[in-house]
Amino acid sequence: MRLLYITDTHIRGTSPQNRKDNFPETLRAKMKEVILLAKKHRVHALLHGGDLFDTPSPALAVCSGFIPILAEAGVPLYAIAGNHDLFGHNPLTLDRTMLGFLNRLGVVRLLRDEEPTYLEQHGIKVQLSGRNYHYDMDRRSPEEDYLVQKKDCDFAVHLVHGMLYDKKLPEGVPHTLIDKITHTEADVTISGHNHLGFQATRINGRLFLNPGSLVRLSNHPAEIKRKPAALLLEFTPNGVNYQYLQLKSAPPGEEVLDRTAIEQAAFQEEKLAEFVKGIKSSGEFQNLVIDEIIQSLADKKGVSKAVREGALARIAAARQRLEVDGSE
Ligand SMILES: [Mn+2]
């Protein structure tokens, strides 16, 4: 039995600021290639790791260019919801989202948290489970989201839209280390959310995989170097094989990502990081809210309203990046 996994497609109708190409057109080409790969490798189902869409309720005009591609796959598409698919990171809103609607139409089959799905082919039975993104993901005990029990099957596969990673991320970025979940009964744990992916890891005979996002939204140097790929899984009586299939339709990063904005952004990030570090290291300011510091500095120095609001907006954006997700 074979399955093909992709994640974080972030379907949208416009090109992100950092992209130099026509993003929706490039994405359509990639998704068509994924369907061709599914046919070529005769997979039995497609899997999606979440953030199918960039917003919970994208315009019909946006979706109409993509949904027919998914509908023509010829095999079931099992998916979980990513943070971008949900209103307020709340899986209870799923029925109001485009992803929930596609589930009702039967274009997508959502893996709900309760019961796993079983796929059977050529005498091999695979248990498929999934965990949607939710507000406490990577903040509460990893057991609740990443661990599954294997029941009455040959192989268990678990999808999670969470920040699973092979090494520690900076403090303040919620994430789950692979080391913490190696006692799972799932033979294969596959995550999305982290667009860069991580090196395939095999521990105690268990596989932990994330091929990375199908799209490159940020112009982070690692994203410029990265080639988007789909993950092919093959289940045989002897075990699980996996292979990353790099997409030929994905243009080189240098061609589609704009470097000019990066240098400027890197400089600003560095300055902001220095500023925050300075504030944090000074005990006197430890309990002060950064917004208040800016307000009082602005008052003292007669800074214009526009500058002050600009500073507050940047802090809000930086805080959102720190508290919510890095490069989700
Ligand atoms: Mn994402």
Short mmCIF file of C-alpha atoms and ligand atoms in Angstrom, two decimals:
data_model
loop_
_atom_site.label_atom_id
_atom_site.label_comp_id
_atom_site.label_asym_id
_atom_site.label_seq_id
_atom_site.Cartn_x
_atom_site.Cartn_y
_atom_site.Cartn_z
CA MET A 1 0.00 0.00 0.00
CA ARG A 2 1.26 3.46 -0.86
CA LEU A 3 0.27 6.91 0.45
CA LEU A 4 1.38 10.35 -0.70
CA TYR A 5 1.66 13.15 1.85
CA ILE A 6 1.84 16.89 1.30
CA THR A 7 1.36 19.72 3.77
CA ASP A 8 0.93 23.45 4.22
CA THR A 9 -0.28 24.36 0.75
CA HIS A 10 -1.67 27.72 1.95
CA ILE A 11 -4.01 28.14 -1.01
CA ARG A 12 -4.57 31.86 -1.60
CA GLY A 13 -5.48 34.16 -4.44
CA THR A 14 -2.64 36.63 -4.18
CA SER A 15 1.15 36.49 -4.16
CA PRO A 16 2.82 37.01 -0.75
CA GLN A 17 4.96 40.13 -0.48
CA ASN A 18 8.21 38.18 -0.80
CA ARG A 19 7.25 36.35 -3.96
CA LYS A 20 8.28 37.55 -7.39
CA ASP A 21 6.13 35.08 -9.34
CA ASN A 22 2.40 34.58 -9.70
CA PHE A 23 2.03 32.50 -6.53
CA PRO A 24 -1.44 31.01 -7.20
CA GLU A 25 -0.33 29.91 -10.67
CA THR A 26 2.86 28.28 -9.35
CA LEU A 27 0.87 26.56 -6.61
CA ARG A 28 -1.66 25.23 -9.13
CA ALA A 29 1.22 23.75 -11.16
CA LYS A 30 2.64 22.11 -8.03
CA MET A 31 -0.68 20.65 -6.99
CA LYS A 32 -1.23 19.26 -10.49
CA GLU A 33 2.22 17.67 -10.29
CA VAL A 34 1.31 16.11 -6.93
CA ILE A 35 -1.80 14.55 -8.51
CA LEU A 36 0.35 13.23 -11.39
CA LEU A 37 2.81 11.77 -8.85
CA ALA A 38 -0.09 10.13 -7.03
CA LYS A 39 -1.15 8.49 -10.30
CA LYS A 40 2.38 7.57 -11.34
CA HIS A 41 3.10 5.86 -8.02
CA ARG A 42 -0.41 4.41 -7.88
CA VAL A 43 -1.02 5.59 -4.34
CA HIS A 44 -4.15 4.51 -2.51
CA ALA A 45 -4.76 7.81 -0.77
CA LEU A 46 -3.43 11.34 -0.49
CA LEU A 47 -2.70 12.81 2.94
CA HIS A 48 -2.60 16.51 3.83
CA GLY A 49 -0.98 17.78 7.04
CA GLY A 50 -3.01 20.98 7.42
CA ASP A 51 -3.06 24.61 6.30
CA LEU A 52 -4.69 23.52 3.08
CA PHE A 53 -5.89 27.12 2.83
CA ASP A 54 -4.20 30.31 3.94
CA THR A 55 -7.42 31.57 5.56
CA PRO A 56 -10.40 29.70 7.08
CA SER A 57 -12.86 31.12 4.60
CA PRO A 58 -11.15 31.93 1.29
CA ALA A 59 -13.21 33.46 -1.53
CA LEU A 60 -14.93 31.12 -3.91
CA ALA A 61 -13.04 32.76 -6.78
CA VAL A 62 -9.81 31.61 -5.10
CA CYS A 63 -11.02 28.10 -4.37
CA SER A 64 -12.46 27.49 -7.82
CA GLY A 65 -8.96 27.38 -9.27
CA PHE A 66 -7.84 24.68 -6.82
CA ILE A 67 -10.75 22.51 -5.69
CA PRO A 68 -11.18 20.85 -9.13
CA ILE A 69 -7.51 19.76 -8.95
CA LEU A 70 -8.15 18.07 -5.58
CA ALA A 71 -11.41 16.58 -6.78
CA GLU A 72 -9.69 14.97 -9.75
CA ALA A 73 -7.14 13.09 -7.67
CA GLY A 74 -9.05 9.85 -8.17
CA VAL A 75 -8.14 8.67 -4.66
CA PRO A 76 -9.41 9.79 -1.23
CA LEU A 77 -7.76 12.84 0.31
CA TYR A 78 -7.43 12.58 4.10
CA ALA A 79 -6.62 15.81 5.89
CA ILE A 80 -6.29 17.56 9.23
CA ALA A 81 -6.87 21.23 9.94
CA GLY A 82 -3.96 23.61 10.36
CA ASN A 83 -4.05 26.87 12.27
CA HIS A 84 -4.73 28.79 9.05
CA ASP A 85 -7.74 26.60 8.28
CA LEU A 86 -9.46 27.50 11.56
CA PHE A 87 -11.05 30.58 13.05
CA GLY A 88 -9.13 31.56 16.19
CA HIS A 89 -7.16 28.27 16.22
CA ASN A 90 -10.37 26.57 17.29
CA PRO A 91 -11.21 23.16 15.75
CA LEU A 92 -14.83 23.68 16.85
CA THR A 93 -15.11 26.23 14.04
CA LEU A 94 -14.24 23.62 11.39
CA ASP A 95 -17.79 23.28 10.11
CA ARG A 96 -17.84 26.99 9.26
CA THR A 97 -14.60 26.84 7.27
CA MET A 98 -13.89 26.01 3.64
CA LEU A 99 -12.07 22.87 4.79
CA GLY A 100 -15.16 21.77 6.74
CA PHE A 101 -17.31 22.51 3.70
CA LEU A 102 -15.08 20.39 1.45
CA ASN A 103 -15.39 17.62 4.01
CA ARG A 104 -19.19 17.81 3.77
CA LEU A 105 -18.95 17.67 -0.02
CA GLY A 106 -16.70 14.62 0.22
CA VAL A 107 -13.76 16.29 -1.60
CA VAL A 108 -11.70 16.00 1.59
CA ARG A 109 -12.05 13.45 4.39
CA LEU A 110 -11.21 15.10 7.67
CA LEU A 111 -9.49 12.95 10.26
CA ARG A 112 -11.27 13.86 13.47
CA ASP A 113 -9.66 13.45 16.84
CA GLU A 114 -11.95 10.67 18.08
CA GLU A 115 -11.64 7.52 16.02
CA PRO A 116 -8.96 6.41 13.57
CA THR A 117 -9.73 5.42 9.99
CA TYR A 118 -8.56 2.09 8.58
CA LEU A 119 -7.24 1.62 5.06
CA GLU A 120 -6.81 -1.86 3.69
CA GLN A 121 -5.09 -2.87 0.47
CA HIS A 122 -3.18 -5.93 -0.73
CA GLY A 123 -3.66 -7.59 2.66
CA ILE A 124 -2.08 -4.69 4.55
CA LYS A 125 -4.10 -2.71 7.06
CA VAL A 126 -3.09 0.82 8.00
CA GLN A 127 -4.57 2.76 10.89
CA LEU A 128 -4.79 6.45 10.09
CA SER A 129 -5.34 9.08 12.76
CA GLY A 130 -4.91 12.83 12.88
CA ARG A 131 -4.81 15.73 15.27
CA ASN A 132 -6.06 19.12 14.16
CA TYR A 133 -4.29 22.22 15.29
CA HIS A 134 -5.74 23.83 18.41
CA TYR A 135 -4.74 26.62 20.72
CA ASP A 136 -2.86 24.41 23.21
CA MET A 137 -0.86 22.52 20.60
CA ASP A 138 2.79 22.21 21.70
CA ARG A 139 1.88 23.98 24.94
CA ARG A 140 0.22 21.10 26.80
CA SER A 141 1.59 17.61 27.37
CA PRO A 142 2.73 16.15 24.03
CA GLU A 143 1.09 12.84 24.97
CA GLU A 144 -2.32 14.32 24.34
CA ASP A 145 -1.65 15.25 20.74
CA TYR A 146 1.23 13.14 19.48
CA LEU A 147 0.76 9.73 21.07
CA VAL A 148 -1.57 7.12 19.63
CA GLN A 149 -2.42 3.51 20.36
CA LYS A 150 -2.08 0.99 17.60
CA LYS A 151 -5.07 -1.33 17.37
CA ASP A 152 -5.86 -4.20 15.08
CA CYS A 153 -3.64 -3.19 12.15
CA ASP A 154 -0.25 -3.77 10.55
CA PHE A 155 0.88 -0.15 10.65
CA ALA A 156 -0.30 2.99 12.43
CA VAL A 157 0.16 6.44 10.89
CA HIS A 158 -0.53 9.64 12.84
CA LEU A 159 -0.74 13.14 11.37
CA VAL A 160 -0.33 16.23 13.57
CA HIS A 161 -0.40 19.89 12.65
CA GLY A 162 2.12 20.82 15.31
CA MET A 163 5.65 22.15 15.68
CA LEU A 164 7.41 18.79 15.95
CA TYR A 165 11.15 19.25 15.70
CA ASP A 166 14.40 17.32 16.01
CA LYS A 167 16.18 20.05 17.94
CA LYS A 168 15.32 22.72 20.46
CA LEU A 169 13.80 25.94 19.14
CA PRO A 170 14.33 29.31 20.83
CA GLU A 171 12.55 29.91 24.09
CA GLY A 172 9.04 31.23 23.54
CA VAL A 173 8.42 29.23 20.36
CA PRO A 174 6.03 26.39 21.32
CA HIS A 175 7.37 23.13 19.93
CA THR A 176 7.59 19.42 20.69
CA LEU A 177 10.84 17.49 20.54
CA ILE A 178 10.79 14.14 18.75
CA ASP A 179 12.68 12.73 21.76
CA LYS A 180 9.57 13.30 23.92
CA ILE A 181 7.27 11.12 21.83
CA THR A 182 9.41 8.15 20.81
CA HIS A 183 7.22 5.85 22.92
CA THR A 184 4.24 6.38 20.60
CA GLU A 185 2.73 3.25 19.11
CA ALA A 186 2.47 4.92 15.69
CA ASP A 187 4.90 3.43 13.20
CA VAL A 188 4.94 6.75 11.35
CA THR A 189 4.28 10.19 12.85
CA ILE A 190 4.03 12.94 10.26
CA SER A 191 3.78 16.62 11.05
CA GLY A 192 3.07 19.81 9.16
CA HIS A 193 3.10 23.37 10.54
CA ASN A 194 6.88 23.74 10.48
CA HIS A 195 7.42 24.86 6.89
CA LEU A 196 11.10 24.01 6.82
CA GLY A 197 10.49 20.38 7.80
CA PHE A 198 13.18 18.37 9.58
CA GLN A 199 15.53 15.54 8.87
CA ALA A 200 13.75 12.19 8.69
CA THR A 201 14.26 10.49 12.06
CA ARG A 202 13.99 6.81 12.93
CA ILE A 203 14.03 5.92 16.63
CA ASN A 204 13.05 2.54 18.14
CA GLY A 205 11.77 1.50 14.72
CA ARG A 206 9.43 4.51 14.65
CA LEU A 207 9.58 7.06 11.86
CA PHE A 208 9.13 10.82 12.36
CA LEU A 209 8.74 12.83 9.19
CA ASN A 210 7.94 16.30 7.89
CA PRO A 211 8.89 16.98 4.26
CA GLY A 212 8.20 20.71 4.76
CA SER A 213 5.59 22.99 3.24
CA LEU A 214 4.65 22.71 -0.40
CA VAL A 215 5.04 26.49 -0.62
CA ARG A 216 7.73 28.94 0.35
CA LEU A 217 6.06 31.97 1.86
CA SER A 218 8.98 33.56 3.67
CA ASN A 219 12.26 34.64 2.18
CA HIS A 220 14.23 33.09 5.02
CA PRO A 221 17.59 31.94 3.58
CA ALA A 222 16.69 28.32 4.41
CA GLU A 223 13.48 28.69 2.41
CA ILE A 224 15.37 30.07 -0.58
CA LYS A 225 17.55 26.94 -0.58
CA ARG A 226 14.69 24.51 0.04
CA LYS A 227 13.01 22.54 -2.72
CA PRO A 228 9.37 21.67 -1.92
CA ALA A 229 8.64 17.95 -1.88
CA ALA A 230 5.90 15.38 -1.40
CA LEU A 231 6.44 12.37 0.83
CA LEU A 232 5.79 8.91 -0.57
CA LEU A 233 5.15 6.13 1.95
CA GLU A 234 5.11 2.48 1.07
CA PHE A 235 3.86 -0.21 3.45
CA THR A 236 5.13 -3.71 2.77
CA PRO A 237 5.15 -6.94 4.78
CA ASN A 238 8.78 -6.08 5.60
CA GLY A 239 8.17 -2.58 6.92
CA VAL A 240 7.71 1.05 5.87
CA ASN A 241 9.74 2.74 3.15
CA TYR A 242 9.66 6.46 2.55
CA GLN A 243 10.92 8.74 -0.19
CA TYR A 244 10.86 12.51 -0.73
CA LEU A 245 9.75 13.46 -4.22
CA GLN A 246 11.01 16.93 -5.07
CA LEU A 247 8.62 18.85 -7.26
CA LYS A 248 9.89 19.70 -10.73
CA SER A 249 7.27 22.44 -11.03
CA ALA A 250 8.74 24.30 -8.03
CA PRO A 251 11.01 27.04 -9.41
CA PRO A 252 14.42 27.65 -7.77
CA GLY A 253 14.05 29.71 -4.61
CA GLU A 254 16.20 32.55 -5.98
CA GLU A 255 13.77 32.89 -8.86
CA VAL A 256 10.61 33.29 -6.81
CA LEU A 257 11.72 34.75 -3.48
CA ASP A 258 12.77 38.35 -3.25
CA ARG A 259 16.03 38.77 -1.38
CA THR A 260 16.05 42.56 -1.22
CA ALA A 261 13.42 42.70 1.50
CA ILE A 262 15.32 40.11 3.56
CA GLU A 263 18.41 42.13 4.30
CA GLN A 264 16.27 44.97 5.50
CA ALA A 265 14.04 42.63 7.51
CA ALA A 266 17.05 40.86 9.03
CA PHE A 267 18.46 44.20 10.12
CA GLN A 268 15.14 45.23 11.68
CA GLU A 269 14.70 41.86 13.39
CA GLU A 270 18.19 42.10 14.80
CA LYS A 271 17.54 45.59 16.15
CA LEU A 272 14.22 44.50 17.64
CA ALA A 273 15.75 41.37 19.19
CA GLU A 274 18.53 43.49 20.74
CA PHE A 275 15.95 45.88 22.12
CA VAL A 276 13.81 43.11 23.64
CA LYS A 277 16.91 41.40 25.04
CA GLY A 278 18.02 44.67 26.58
CA ILE A 279 14.65 45.17 28.22
CA LYS A 280 14.51 41.60 29.49
CA SER A 281 18.02 41.67 30.96
CA SER A 282 17.33 44.82 32.91
CA GLY A 283 15.66 43.66 36.12
CA GLU A 284 13.99 46.96 36.68
CA PHE A 285 11.87 46.53 33.58
CA GLN A 286 11.11 42.89 34.09
CA ASN A 287 7.48 43.38 35.01
CA LEU A 288 6.82 46.23 32.66
CA VAL A 289 4.78 45.79 29.57
CA ILE A 290 6.78 46.74 26.53
CA ASP A 291 3.89 48.75 25.10
CA GLU A 292 3.94 50.94 28.20
CA ILE A 293 7.66 51.53 27.85
CA ILE A 294 7.14 52.75 24.32
CA GLN A 295 4.25 54.95 25.37
CA SER A 296 6.24 56.58 28.14
CA LEU A 297 9.35 57.03 25.98
CA ALA A 298 7.17 58.62 23.33
CA ASP A 299 5.56 60.97 25.84
CA LYS A 300 8.90 62.07 27.26
CA LYS A 301 10.59 62.67 23.95
CA GLY A 302 7.64 64.22 22.11
CA VAL A 303 7.55 61.50 19.47
CA SER A 304 4.79 61.89 16.90
CA LYS A 305 1.66 59.78 17.13
CA ALA A 306 2.40 58.06 13.82
CA VAL A 307 5.86 56.93 14.96
CA ARG A 308 4.54 55.70 18.29
CA GLU A 309 1.74 53.74 16.65
CA GLY A 310 4.17 52.32 14.13
CA ALA A 311 6.37 51.08 16.96
CA LEU A 312 3.41 49.54 18.79
CA ALA A 313 2.21 47.81 15.63
CA ARG A 314 5.66 46.30 15.13
CA ILE A 315 5.80 45.07 18.70
CA ALA A 316 2.34 43.52 18.28
CA ALA A 317 3.43 41.80 15.09
CA ALA A 318 6.67 40.57 16.67
CA ARG A 319 4.82 39.32 19.73
CA GLN A 320 2.35 37.47 17.53
CA ARG A 321 5.25 35.83 15.71
CA LEU A 322 6.89 34.87 19.01
CA GLU A 323 3.79 33.73 20.82
CA VAL A 324 1.75 32.19 18.08
CA ASP A 325 4.13 30.63 15.59
CA GLY A 326 7.50 31.23 14.06
CA SER A 327 7.22 30.06 10.48
CA GLU A 328 4.02 28.12 10.64
MN MN B 1 1.45 26.56 7.62
#
